[in-house]
Coordinates of C-alpha atoms in Angstrom, one line a residue:
A1 CA 41.8 26.4 -19.5
V2 CA 38.5 25.1 -20.9
Y3 CA 36.6 26.9 -18.1
E4 CA 38.4 30.2 -18.8
A5 CA 37.7 29.9 -22.5
V6 CA 34.0 29.3 -21.8
R7 CA 33.8 32.4 -19.7
L8 CA 34.7 34.5 -22.7
V9 CA 31.7 33.2 -24.8
A10 CA 28.8 35.6 -24.8
V11 CA 25.5 34.1 -23.7
E12 CA 22.0 35.1 -24.6
A13 CA 18.8 34.7 -22.5
P14 CA 16.6 31.8 -23.7
D15 CA 13.4 32.5 -25.5
P16 CA 10.6 33.2 -23.1
I17 CA 8.4 30.3 -22.1
D18 CA 4.7 30.8 -22.7
D19 CA 2.6 31.1 -19.6
I20 CA 0.7 27.8 -19.8
Q21 CA -2.6 27.6 -17.8
F22 CA -3.8 24.4 -16.2
A23 CA -6.2 22.9 -18.6
Y24 CA -8.4 20.8 -16.2
T25 CA -10.6 23.2 -14.3
D26 CA -14.0 22.3 -15.8
F27 CA -15.3 18.8 -15.8
G28 CA -18.9 19.7 -16.5
P29 CA -21.9 20.4 -14.3
A30 CA -21.4 19.7 -10.6
G31 CA -22.6 16.3 -9.5
G32 CA -25.5 16.2 -7.1
V33 CA -25.5 14.4 -3.8
V34 CA -28.0 11.6 -3.5
E35 CA -27.0 10.3 -0.1
R36 CA -25.3 12.0 2.9
H37 CA -24.8 10.3 6.3
W38 CA -23.0 11.5 9.4
V39 CA -21.4 8.8 11.5
E40 CA -21.8 10.5 14.9
D41 CA -19.6 8.4 17.1
L42 CA -16.6 8.5 14.6
D43 CA -17.4 12.0 13.5
L44 CA -17.1 11.3 9.8
T45 CA -19.4 12.0 6.9
Q46 CA -20.2 9.6 4.0
V47 CA -21.6 10.9 0.7
V48 CA -22.8 9.3 -2.5
F49 CA -23.0 11.4 -5.7
A50 CA -25.5 10.9 -8.5
N51 CA -22.9 9.3 -10.7
G52 CA -22.0 6.7 -8.1
V53 CA -18.8 8.3 -6.8
R54 CA -18.5 7.7 -3.0
L55 CA -16.8 10.1 -0.6
N56 CA -15.7 9.6 3.1
V57 CA -14.6 12.9 4.8
K58 CA -13.4 13.7 8.3
K59 CA -12.4 17.1 9.7
T60 CA -9.5 16.9 12.2
D61 CA -7.2 19.2 14.0
F62 CA -4.2 16.9 14.2
E63 CA -2.1 18.7 11.5
A64 CA -2.8 22.4 10.9
G65 CA -3.1 23.2 7.2
R66 CA -2.8 19.6 6.0
I67 CA -5.3 17.4 4.2
G68 CA -4.7 13.8 3.2
M69 CA -6.4 12.3 0.1
S70 CA -6.9 8.8 -1.2
V71 CA -8.9 7.7 -4.3
R72 CA -9.6 4.0 -5.0
L73 CA -10.8 3.1 -8.4
G74 CA -11.7 -0.2 -10.0
G75 CA -10.1 -3.6 -9.2
G76 CA -6.3 -3.1 -9.4
K77 CA -4.3 -6.3 -9.7
L78 CA -7.6 -8.3 -9.6
T79 CA -8.0 -7.2 -13.3
E80 CA -4.4 -8.0 -14.3
S81 CA -4.1 -10.9 -16.9
P82 CA -1.6 -13.7 -16.3
D83 CA -0.6 -13.2 -19.9
T84 CA 1.1 -9.9 -19.1
P85 CA 3.2 -10.6 -15.9
G86 CA 4.8 -7.4 -14.6
L87 CA 2.2 -5.1 -16.1
S88 CA 1.1 -3.7 -12.8
V89 CA 4.6 -2.8 -11.6
F90 CA 5.4 -1.3 -15.0
A91 CA 2.2 0.8 -15.0
S92 CA 2.9 2.0 -11.4
N93 CA 6.2 3.4 -12.6
V94 CA 5.1 5.1 -15.8
F95 CA 1.6 6.4 -15.2
T96 CA 2.3 9.7 -13.4
S97 CA 5.5 10.4 -15.2
G98 CA 3.5 10.1 -18.5
G99 CA 1.8 13.4 -17.6
L100 CA -1.6 14.4 -18.8
G101 CA -3.1 14.7 -22.3
A102 CA -2.6 18.5 -22.3
H103 CA 0.5 18.7 -20.2
S104 CA 3.8 16.8 -19.9
S105 CA 5.1 16.0 -16.5
D106 CA 7.6 18.8 -17.0
D107 CA 4.8 21.2 -17.9
L108 CA 2.9 20.2 -14.8
R109 CA 5.9 20.8 -12.5
R110 CA 6.1 24.4 -13.9
I111 CA 2.3 25.0 -13.9
L112 CA 1.9 23.7 -10.4
A113 CA 5.0 25.3 -8.9
G114 CA 4.1 27.0 -5.6
S115 CA 1.0 24.9 -5.1
N116 CA 0.7 22.1 -2.5
V117 CA -0.6 19.4 -4.8
G118 CA 0.6 16.1 -6.3
V119 CA -0.7 12.7 -7.2
G120 CA 0.9 9.3 -6.6
F121 CA -0.4 6.2 -8.5
S122 CA -0.2 2.6 -7.6
D123 CA -1.8 -0.7 -8.6
D124 CA -2.9 -2.2 -5.3
D125 CA -4.1 -5.7 -4.9
D126 CA -7.8 -4.8 -5.2
A127 CA -7.9 -1.2 -6.6
F128 CA -6.0 1.4 -8.5
S129 CA -5.0 4.0 -6.0
F130 CA -4.3 7.8 -6.4
S131 CA -2.9 9.5 -3.3
G132 CA -1.8 12.9 -2.3
G133 CA -1.6 15.6 0.3
T134 CA -2.6 19.2 0.1
T135 CA -3.7 22.3 2.0
P136 CA -7.2 23.8 2.4
E137 CA -6.4 26.5 -0.1
D138 CA -5.3 24.0 -2.8
L139 CA -7.9 21.2 -2.1
L140 CA -9.9 22.0 -5.3
L141 CA -6.7 22.0 -7.4
Q142 CA -5.6 18.7 -5.9
L143 CA -9.0 17.1 -6.8
Q144 CA -8.8 18.7 -10.3
L145 CA -5.3 17.2 -10.8
T146 CA -6.4 13.8 -9.6
A147 CA -9.6 13.8 -11.7
A148 CA -7.5 14.8 -14.7
S149 CA -5.2 11.9 -14.1
I150 CA -8.2 9.6 -14.4
T151 CA -9.9 11.2 -17.3
D152 CA -7.0 12.2 -19.5
P153 CA -3.7 10.4 -18.7
G154 CA -0.8 11.2 -21.0
Y155 CA 0.8 7.8 -21.6
R156 CA 3.8 9.7 -23.0
P157 CA 6.8 7.9 -24.5
E158 CA 9.3 9.7 -22.3
A159 CA 7.8 7.8 -19.3
D160 CA 8.6 4.5 -21.1
R161 CA 12.2 5.6 -21.8
Q162 CA 12.6 6.7 -18.2
I163 CA 11.6 3.4 -16.6
R164 CA 13.8 1.4 -19.0
K165 CA 16.8 3.3 -17.8
G166 CA 16.1 2.3 -14.3
I167 CA 15.2 -1.4 -14.8
Q168 CA 18.7 -2.7 -15.3
Q169 CA 20.0 -0.7 -12.3
Y170 CA 17.2 -2.0 -10.1
Y171 CA 17.7 -5.7 -10.9
A172 CA 21.5 -5.4 -10.7
R173 CA 21.1 -4.1 -7.2
M174 CA 18.5 -6.8 -6.3
A175 CA 21.1 -9.4 -7.3
H176 CA 23.4 -8.2 -4.6
V177 CA 21.2 -7.9 -1.5
P178 CA 19.8 -10.8 0.6
D179 CA 16.3 -9.5 0.3
G180 CA 16.4 -9.8 -3.5
P181 CA 15.3 -13.5 -3.8
L182 CA 12.4 -12.9 -1.3
Q183 CA 10.9 -10.3 -3.6
L184 CA 11.8 -11.8 -7.0
E185 CA 11.1 -15.5 -6.3
V186 CA 9.8 -16.4 -2.9
A187 CA 6.7 -14.2 -2.9
R188 CA 5.6 -15.9 -6.1
L189 CA 6.5 -19.4 -4.8
L190 CA 4.3 -18.8 -1.7
A191 CA 1.4 -18.1 -4.1
N192 CA 1.9 -21.2 -6.3
G193 CA 3.5 -19.2 -9.0
D194 CA 0.8 -16.4 -9.3
S195 CA 2.5 -13.6 -11.2
R196 CA 0.6 -10.9 -9.2
F197 CA 2.8 -11.6 -6.2
G198 CA 6.3 -10.2 -5.6
M199 CA 8.4 -8.4 -8.2
P200 CA 8.4 -9.6 -11.8
L201 CA 11.4 -11.0 -13.4
E202 CA 13.6 -8.5 -15.3
S203 CA 12.6 -10.2 -18.6
E204 CA 8.9 -9.9 -17.8
I205 CA 8.9 -6.2 -16.9
S206 CA 11.2 -5.4 -19.8
A207 CA 8.7 -6.9 -22.2
R208 CA 5.8 -4.6 -21.1
T209 CA 4.9 -1.6 -23.2
M210 CA 3.0 1.7 -22.8
D211 CA 0.4 0.5 -25.2
E212 CA -0.3 -2.5 -22.9
V213 CA -0.6 -0.1 -19.9
Q214 CA -3.2 2.1 -21.8
A215 CA -5.1 -1.0 -23.0
W216 CA -5.4 -2.3 -19.4
L217 CA -6.1 1.0 -17.6
A218 CA -8.3 2.9 -20.0
P219 CA -11.4 0.7 -19.6
N220 CA -11.0 0.7 -15.8
L221 CA -10.5 4.5 -15.6
A222 CA -13.5 5.1 -17.9
D223 CA -16.2 3.8 -15.5
G224 CA -14.6 1.9 -12.6
A225 CA -16.1 2.4 -9.2
I226 CA -14.6 5.3 -7.3
E227 CA -14.3 5.8 -3.5
I228 CA -12.6 9.0 -2.2
A229 CA -11.3 9.7 1.3
L230 CA -10.4 13.1 2.6
V231 CA -9.2 13.8 6.2
G232 CA -7.5 16.8 7.8
D233 CA -7.8 20.5 8.2
L234 CA -10.9 21.0 6.1
E235 CA -14.5 22.1 6.1
V236 CA -16.8 19.2 5.3
D237 CA -19.3 21.1 3.2
E238 CA -16.5 22.8 1.2
A239 CA -14.8 19.4 0.6
I240 CA -18.1 17.8 -0.6
E241 CA -18.6 20.8 -2.9
A242 CA -15.1 20.4 -4.4
V243 CA -15.6 16.7 -5.0
G244 CA -18.9 17.5 -6.7
L245 CA -17.2 19.9 -9.0
T246 CA -14.6 17.3 -10.1
F247 CA -15.3 13.6 -9.4
G248 CA -19.1 14.2 -9.1
S249 CA -19.0 15.5 -12.7
L250 CA -17.5 12.4 -14.2
P251 CA -19.4 9.8 -16.3
D252 CA -21.5 7.3 -14.3
R253 CA -19.5 4.7 -12.4
V254 CA -20.4 1.0 -12.4
E255 CA -20.7 -1.1 -9.3
K256 CA -17.5 -2.9 -8.4
P257 CA -17.6 -6.6 -9.4
A258 CA -16.9 -9.2 -6.7
Y259 CA -13.9 -10.6 -8.7
T260 CA -14.5 -13.9 -6.9
A261 CA -12.4 -16.0 -9.3
A262 CA -9.5 -13.5 -9.2
R263 CA -9.5 -13.5 -5.4
Q264 CA -8.5 -17.2 -5.4
V265 CA -4.9 -18.0 -4.6
S266 CA -3.3 -20.9 -2.8
F267 CA -0.2 -21.9 -1.0
P268 CA 2.1 -24.8 -2.3
D269 CA 0.7 -28.2 -1.4
E270 CA 4.0 -29.2 0.3
P271 CA 6.4 -27.2 2.5
F272 CA 9.6 -26.1 0.8
T273 CA 13.0 -24.8 1.6
R274 CA 15.1 -22.6 -0.6
T275 CA 18.7 -21.4 -0.2
Y276 CA 20.0 -18.5 -2.3
T277 CA 23.6 -17.5 -2.5
V278 CA 23.9 -13.7 -3.1
P279 CA 27.3 -12.0 -3.8
T280 CA 27.5 -9.1 -1.4
E281 CA 30.3 -6.7 -0.4
I282 CA 29.5 -7.1 3.2
P283 CA 28.9 -10.7 4.3
K284 CA 25.4 -11.0 5.6
S285 CA 22.4 -13.3 5.5
L286 CA 18.7 -13.2 5.9
V287 CA 16.6 -16.1 7.3
A288 CA 12.9 -15.9 6.4
L289 CA 10.3 -18.4 7.7
Y290 CA 6.6 -18.5 6.6
W291 CA 3.7 -20.2 8.3
P292 CA 0.4 -20.1 6.3
T293 CA -2.6 -18.5 8.2
T294 CA -5.7 -16.9 6.6
D295 CA -7.1 -13.6 5.3
N296 CA -8.3 -10.7 7.4
R297 CA -12.1 -11.1 6.9
D298 CA -12.5 -12.1 10.6
V299 CA -11.1 -9.2 12.6
R300 CA -11.1 -11.3 15.8
V301 CA -8.7 -13.8 14.2
T302 CA -6.7 -11.0 12.6
R303 CA -6.1 -9.3 15.9
R304 CA -5.1 -12.5 17.7
L305 CA -2.7 -13.5 14.9
S306 CA -1.1 -10.1 15.3
V307 CA -0.6 -10.6 19.1
L308 CA 0.6 -14.2 18.5
A309 CA 3.3 -12.9 16.2
N310 CA 4.3 -10.4 18.9
V311 CA 4.7 -13.2 21.4
L312 CA 6.9 -15.1 18.9
T313 CA 8.9 -11.9 18.4
D314 CA 9.5 -11.7 22.1
R315 CA 10.7 -15.3 22.3
L316 CA 13.0 -14.7 19.3
R317 CA 14.5 -11.6 21.0
V318 CA 15.2 -13.4 24.3
K319 CA 16.6 -16.5 22.8
I320 CA 18.4 -15.4 19.6
R321 CA 19.5 -11.9 20.4
E322 CA 20.1 -11.9 24.1
E323 CA 21.1 -15.5 24.8
L324 CA 22.8 -16.5 21.5
G325 CA 23.8 -13.1 20.3
G326 CA 22.9 -14.4 16.8
A327 CA 20.9 -11.5 15.4
Y328 CA 20.2 -7.9 16.1
S329 CA 16.5 -7.6 15.4
P330 CA 14.6 -10.9 14.9
R331 CA 10.9 -10.2 14.2
A332 CA 7.7 -12.1 13.5
R333 CA 4.8 -10.4 11.8
S334 CA 1.3 -11.5 10.8
N335 CA 0.4 -10.7 7.2
P336 CA -3.3 -11.5 6.4
S337 CA -4.5 -10.6 3.0
D338 CA -7.1 -7.9 2.5
T339 CA -7.9 -9.2 -1.0
Y340 CA -7.3 -12.9 -1.4
Y341 CA -9.5 -15.5 0.2
D342 CA -8.0 -17.6 3.0
Y343 CA -4.5 -16.3 2.2
G344 CA -2.0 -14.9 4.7
Y345 CA 1.0 -15.9 6.7
I346 CA 3.1 -15.3 9.8
I347 CA 6.6 -14.4 8.7
V348 CA 9.8 -14.4 10.7
R349 CA 12.8 -12.4 9.4
I350 CA 16.2 -12.6 11.0
S351 CA 19.4 -10.9 9.8
V352 CA 22.3 -13.1 10.7
E353 CA 25.9 -13.9 10.0
P354 CA 26.2 -16.2 7.0
D355 CA 27.8 -19.1 8.9
K356 CA 25.0 -19.0 11.6
A357 CA 22.0 -19.0 9.2
D358 CA 21.1 -22.7 9.4
E359 CA 21.6 -22.7 13.2
I360 CA 19.4 -19.7 13.8
A361 CA 16.7 -21.0 11.4
E362 CA 16.5 -24.2 13.4
V363 CA 16.3 -22.3 16.7
A364 CA 13.4 -20.1 15.3
V365 CA 11.5 -23.2 14.2
E366 CA 12.0 -24.8 17.7
L367 CA 10.7 -21.7 19.4
A368 CA 7.6 -21.7 17.2
T369 CA 7.1 -25.4 17.7
D370 CA 7.3 -24.9 21.5
L371 CA 4.7 -22.1 21.2
A372 CA 2.4 -24.4 19.3
R373 CA 2.8 -27.3 21.8
N374 CA 2.8 -25.4 25.1
G375 CA 1.0 -22.2 24.5
V376 CA 1.3 -18.6 25.7
T377 CA 1.8 -17.4 29.3
E378 CA -0.1 -14.5 30.8
D379 CA 3.1 -12.5 31.1
E380 CA 3.9 -13.0 27.4
L381 CA 0.4 -11.9 26.5
E382 CA 0.7 -8.7 28.4
R383 CA 4.1 -7.9 27.0
A384 CA 2.8 -8.6 23.4
R385 CA -0.5 -6.7 23.8
E386 CA 0.6 -3.5 25.7
P387 CA 2.7 -2.0 22.8
V388 CA -0.3 -2.6 20.5
L389 CA -2.7 -0.8 22.8
T390 CA -0.2 2.1 23.2
A391 CA 0.1 2.3 19.4
L392 CA -3.7 2.3 19.0
R393 CA -4.0 5.2 21.4
E394 CA -1.4 7.2 19.6
S395 CA -2.7 6.5 16.1
A396 CA -6.2 7.8 17.0
R397 CA -4.7 11.3 16.9
T398 CA -3.2 11.0 13.4
N399 CA -4.6 11.6 10.0
A400 CA -2.7 8.6 8.6
Y401 CA -4.8 6.2 10.8
W402 CA -8.1 7.7 9.8
L403 CA -7.2 7.8 6.1
G404 CA -5.5 4.4 5.8
A405 CA -7.4 2.3 8.2
V406 CA -11.0 3.7 8.3
L407 CA -11.9 6.2 5.5
L408 CA -9.9 4.6 2.7
S409 CA -12.7 2.1 1.7
A410 CA -15.3 2.6 4.4
Q411 CA -18.3 2.3 2.0
E412 CA -16.9 -0.7 0.0
F413 CA -16.1 -2.4 3.4
P414 CA -18.4 -0.9 6.0
Q415 CA -17.0 -3.3 8.6
R416 CA -14.0 -0.9 8.8
L417 CA -16.2 1.4 10.9
E418 CA -17.0 -1.3 13.4
W419 CA -13.3 -2.3 13.4
S420 CA -12.5 1.2 14.5
R421 CA -15.1 1.2 17.2
S422 CA -13.9 -2.1 18.7
R423 CA -10.2 -2.0 18.3
Y424 CA -9.4 -1.3 22.0
T425 CA -11.8 -3.8 23.5
G426 CA -11.0 -6.2 20.7
F427 CA -7.3 -6.4 21.8
E428 CA -8.0 -6.1 25.5
S429 CA -10.3 -9.2 25.4
I430 CA -7.7 -11.5 23.9
T431 CA -6.9 -14.5 26.1
T432 CA -4.0 -16.9 26.3
S433 CA -6.3 -19.8 25.5
E434 CA -7.4 -18.2 22.2
L435 CA -3.7 -17.7 21.3
D436 CA -3.0 -21.3 22.2
V437 CA -5.6 -22.5 19.7
L438 CA -4.1 -20.3 16.9
A439 CA -0.6 -21.4 17.7

C-alpha cells in the first residue's frame, strides 16, 4: 500500500550539477632532469630531477594498456611518535577518503568517472606510499592526481566520521576470530611493546583525530624525499616528461634521513607463551610459533632463511597433515624486516582443531628442534628450492615483480638492482651445510 501510494507522487528532476573541472593540472614550470641513467642489463631507466625527485621507469609488454605506479615519500612509521599510538593506521584509513583541498572524494569520483586513475595511500614501515594503476592515455592524469594528494590533501571531516563508523565493527569482528590476538597483541609483544607493530588497541585508534593526522603528515609531504616507480605499457621519454610536469615541479625535496634511532627494535629478553580464548561460532584454533632471526640487509642470509622455512614447511606437511591428520595447511615463512635493524623471524602458522592445539604445537617444536640438531638433506633442499626457482622465472614476466621488488626504491636502495641480477644464481648456490648453520 505504501508503495502504491508513493507511485502517485509526482517527482521532479534534481537541479543540474555544475560541470566541475579537475583543479590540479598546473604545478608550475616543468622540472628539469639533472641525471639520467639507463641500466642496460635490466632495461630500466633512472632519473633525478632538479628538485631532488627520483624516478625509476621500465617499459614492458607483459600487460597491454596497463601501467603500475608507486610513489614513496618520507619516512612513514619511522616518523611516528610513541605518544600517538595508532596514528599510522588511522591516517591510512582517512587520507584518501578526505579528498583534496578543491574536491571532496565524491567530487573526485564524478570528475574522474571514465578515467583509469586512482590513488591508494598507506603508511609503510619506512615511507608513506601512494600507489595506483592506469593506462598510457591517463598516465599524466594519474600523476596529477597523485601529486595533488601530496600538495593539497583535503583532511575533510567526513573521512573522520566514516572511519569511526567502521572501528567498532572491525574490533568486534577481531574479537571473534583466532587471528585477532596475533594482530592486536602478539605483534606488539614480539617487538617489546613498540606501538608501531601490529594493530592498535580500539581505545588507541579511537583517540586519534584528523588534526593529528594533518600535523603529522603535512611536514613530511611538504619536502620529504620522493622516489617514483613506473612500469608497464609506456614510452620512457613520455613518462619522464609527465613526471617532470607534475612531481618535477614540486618544491625541492630534502635528503631522506637515516632514522638510525627509529630503526632500533628488539625482541623480548625471554621466550614467552600466550594462550587466548576466542569465542567463535565455528570451533577452530590457530597455533603460531616464532623464532627470532634477523633483517634482510644480507641477501644471502635472507634467501637461505626463506629456503630453510620451506624445508620446515615440508616437514610440517608430512608429519602433521599426512601422518597425524592434524591440520590442513601448516606453513612456515621467513619474515626479515626491510626497515628495522637485526629484526625478523621465522613464523609457523597451523590451523587446528581446538582440542589438538597443544599437541600440534609440541610436534611443530620437535620438528624444528630436529632440523636444528640434524640439519637438512639434499632431497629436502631440492624440494624446498625448486618451487622458488619456478616462481622466480614466472615473476620475471610480471609488472608486479619489477614494480614491487626492483623499481620501488631502487635509488634509495641500489642493492635491489644487484639482488635482481643474482636471484637465480643466489638460490641455486644454496647448500645444505649453509642451511644447517642457520637452523
